[in-house]
Short mmCIF file of C-alpha atoms in Angstrom, two decimals:
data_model
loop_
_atom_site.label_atom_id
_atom_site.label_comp_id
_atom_site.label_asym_id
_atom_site.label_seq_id
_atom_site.Cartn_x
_atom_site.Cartn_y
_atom_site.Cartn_z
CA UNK V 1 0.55 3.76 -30.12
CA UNK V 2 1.94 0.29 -31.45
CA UNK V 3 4.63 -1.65 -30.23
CA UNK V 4 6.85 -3.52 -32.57
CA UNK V 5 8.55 -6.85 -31.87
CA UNK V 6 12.48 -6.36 -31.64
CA UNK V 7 12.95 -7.97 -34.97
CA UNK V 8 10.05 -6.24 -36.72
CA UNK V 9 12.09 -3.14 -35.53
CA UNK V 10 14.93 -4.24 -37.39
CA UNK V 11 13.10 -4.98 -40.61
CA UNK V 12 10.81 -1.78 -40.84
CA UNK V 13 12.47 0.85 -43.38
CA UNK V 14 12.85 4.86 -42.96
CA UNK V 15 9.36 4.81 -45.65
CA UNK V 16 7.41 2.67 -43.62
CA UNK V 17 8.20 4.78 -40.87
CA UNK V 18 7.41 7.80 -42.61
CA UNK V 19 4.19 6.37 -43.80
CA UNK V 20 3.40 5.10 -40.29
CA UNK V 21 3.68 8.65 -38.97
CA UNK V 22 1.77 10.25 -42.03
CA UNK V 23 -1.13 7.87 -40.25
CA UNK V 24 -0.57 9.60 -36.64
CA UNK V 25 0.82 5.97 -35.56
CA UNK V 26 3.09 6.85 -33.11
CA UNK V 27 5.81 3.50 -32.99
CA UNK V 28 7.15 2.52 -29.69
CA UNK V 29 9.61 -0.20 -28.45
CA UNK V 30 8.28 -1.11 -25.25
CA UNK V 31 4.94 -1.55 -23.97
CA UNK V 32 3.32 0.91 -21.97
CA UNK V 33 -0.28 1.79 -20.66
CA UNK V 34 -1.14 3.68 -23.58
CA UNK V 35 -0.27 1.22 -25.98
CA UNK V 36 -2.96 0.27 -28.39
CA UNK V 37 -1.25 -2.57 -29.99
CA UNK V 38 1.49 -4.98 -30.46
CA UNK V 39 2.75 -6.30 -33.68
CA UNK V 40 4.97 -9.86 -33.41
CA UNK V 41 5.86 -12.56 -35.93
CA UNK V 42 5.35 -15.11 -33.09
CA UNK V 43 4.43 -16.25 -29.85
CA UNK V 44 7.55 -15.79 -27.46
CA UNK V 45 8.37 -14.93 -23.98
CA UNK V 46 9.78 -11.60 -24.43
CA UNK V 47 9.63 -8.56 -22.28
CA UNK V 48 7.39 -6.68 -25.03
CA UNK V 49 4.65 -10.10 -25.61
CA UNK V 50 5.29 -10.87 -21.70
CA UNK V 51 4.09 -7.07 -20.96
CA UNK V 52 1.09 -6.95 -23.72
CA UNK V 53 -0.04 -10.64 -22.33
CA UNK V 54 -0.60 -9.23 -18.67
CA UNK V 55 -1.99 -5.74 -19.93
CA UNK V 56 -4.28 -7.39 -22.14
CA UNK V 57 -3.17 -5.37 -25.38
CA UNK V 58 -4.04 -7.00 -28.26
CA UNK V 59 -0.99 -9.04 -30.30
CA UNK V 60 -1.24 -8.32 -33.90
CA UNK V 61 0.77 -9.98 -37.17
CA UNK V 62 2.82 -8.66 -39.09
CA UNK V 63 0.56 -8.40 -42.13
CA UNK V 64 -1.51 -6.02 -40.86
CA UNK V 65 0.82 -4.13 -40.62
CA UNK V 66 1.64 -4.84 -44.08
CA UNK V 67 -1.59 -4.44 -45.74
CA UNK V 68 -1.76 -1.02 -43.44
CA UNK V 69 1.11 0.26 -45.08
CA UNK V 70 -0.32 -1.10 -48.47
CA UNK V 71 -3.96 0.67 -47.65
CA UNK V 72 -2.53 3.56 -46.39
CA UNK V 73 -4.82 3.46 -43.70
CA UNK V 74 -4.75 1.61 -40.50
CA UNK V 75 -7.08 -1.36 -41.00
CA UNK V 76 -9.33 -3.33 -38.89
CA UNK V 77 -7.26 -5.86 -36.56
CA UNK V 78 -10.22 -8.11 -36.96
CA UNK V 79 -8.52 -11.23 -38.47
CA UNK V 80 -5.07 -10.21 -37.94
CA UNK V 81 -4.97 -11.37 -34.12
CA UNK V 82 -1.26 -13.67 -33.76
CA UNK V 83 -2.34 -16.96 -33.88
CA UNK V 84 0.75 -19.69 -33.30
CA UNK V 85 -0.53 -23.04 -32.63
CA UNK V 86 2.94 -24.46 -32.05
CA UNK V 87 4.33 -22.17 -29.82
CA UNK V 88 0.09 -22.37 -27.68
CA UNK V 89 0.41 -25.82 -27.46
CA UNK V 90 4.32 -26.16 -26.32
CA UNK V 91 3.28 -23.42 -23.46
CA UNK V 92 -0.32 -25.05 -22.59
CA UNK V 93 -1.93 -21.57 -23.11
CA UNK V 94 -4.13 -19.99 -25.81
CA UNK V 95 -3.56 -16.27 -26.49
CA UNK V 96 -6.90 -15.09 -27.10
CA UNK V 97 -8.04 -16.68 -23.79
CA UNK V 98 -5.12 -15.42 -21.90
CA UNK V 99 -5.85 -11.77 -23.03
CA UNK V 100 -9.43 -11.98 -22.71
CA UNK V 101 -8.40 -12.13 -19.12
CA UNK V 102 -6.29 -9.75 -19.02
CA UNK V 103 -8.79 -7.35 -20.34
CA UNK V 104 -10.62 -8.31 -17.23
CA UNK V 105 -8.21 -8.53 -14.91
CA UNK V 106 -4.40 -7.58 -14.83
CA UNK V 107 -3.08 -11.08 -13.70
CA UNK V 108 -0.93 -9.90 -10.99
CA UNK V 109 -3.01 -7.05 -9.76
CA UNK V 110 -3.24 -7.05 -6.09
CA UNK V 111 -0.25 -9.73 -5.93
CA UNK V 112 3.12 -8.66 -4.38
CA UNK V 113 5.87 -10.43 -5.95
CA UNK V 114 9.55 -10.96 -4.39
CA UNK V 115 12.36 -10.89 -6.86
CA UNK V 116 15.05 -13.47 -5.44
CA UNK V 117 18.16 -11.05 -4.55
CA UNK V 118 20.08 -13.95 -7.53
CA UNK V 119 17.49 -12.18 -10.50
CA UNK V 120 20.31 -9.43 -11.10
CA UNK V 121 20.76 -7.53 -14.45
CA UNK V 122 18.84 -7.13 -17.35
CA UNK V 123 16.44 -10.34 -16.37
CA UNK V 124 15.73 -8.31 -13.25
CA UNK V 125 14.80 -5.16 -14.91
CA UNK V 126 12.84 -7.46 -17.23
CA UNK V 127 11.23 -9.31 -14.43
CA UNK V 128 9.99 -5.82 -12.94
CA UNK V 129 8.50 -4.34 -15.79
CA UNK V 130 6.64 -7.79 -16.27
CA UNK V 131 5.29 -7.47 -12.76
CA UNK V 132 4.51 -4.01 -13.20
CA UNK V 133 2.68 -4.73 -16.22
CA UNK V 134 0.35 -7.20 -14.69
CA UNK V 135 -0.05 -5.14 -12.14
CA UNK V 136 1.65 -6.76 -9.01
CA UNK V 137 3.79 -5.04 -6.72
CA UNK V 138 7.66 -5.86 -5.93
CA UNK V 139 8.39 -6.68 -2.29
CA UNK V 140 11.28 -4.66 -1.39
CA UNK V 141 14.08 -6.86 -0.33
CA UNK V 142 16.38 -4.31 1.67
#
């Protein structure tokens, strides 16, 4: 199962799709436990890198994706690992270490986590499925 990045969403045509399922790639828009991969064009802190980070699931570019679809075949993620120096260094964290981890150890596992009663909305539901992800549990706060 792979994961796509909101905008790679946007940009991937009914063909590609076609050809991804030809290839038994199953596409997804959030991450879940069974996810095998994410594809991103960069380093960001949204829900779907957020998730993949504390799960440990490999971040992928975009051109492997691209030279999948080109192959038709999935290739090798060897080499195709996100790599983005500017966004590593502004956040003080490498993403190869910080999955390597992961792999490991879910960051928040064993952790319980309390969700200010303020976090409301779609940055709470957000928040939760981030905490979930690394496996922490939410306090309840009834």
């Amino acid at each position: 199962m792979i994961c796509l990045s909101r905008s790679l969403w946007r940009s991937l045509s009914v063909k590609d799709q076609a050809s991804l399922s030809a290839l038994n790639v199953r596409l997804v828009r959030t991450v879940a436990v069974d996810t095998d991969f994410v594809v991103a064009t960069s380093l960001r802190r949204t829900e779907t890198l957020m998730c993949a980070i504390c799960r440990g699931i490999s971040v992928l570019t975009n051109e492997w994706l691209v030279r999948s679809l080109e192959a038709k075949r999935l290739l090798p993620v060897e080499g195709y690992e996100l790599k983005d120096k500017a966004a590593e260094e502004k956040s003080g964290m490498f993403l190869s270490d910080a999955l390597s981890r992961a792999k490991l150890r879910p960051f928040l596992l064993g952790y319980e986590v309390f969700l200010s009663a303020r976090i409301v909305g779609e940055l709470r539901r957000v928040a939760v499925q981030v905490v979930e992800a690394g496996g922490g549990f939410l306090v309840p706060t009834g």
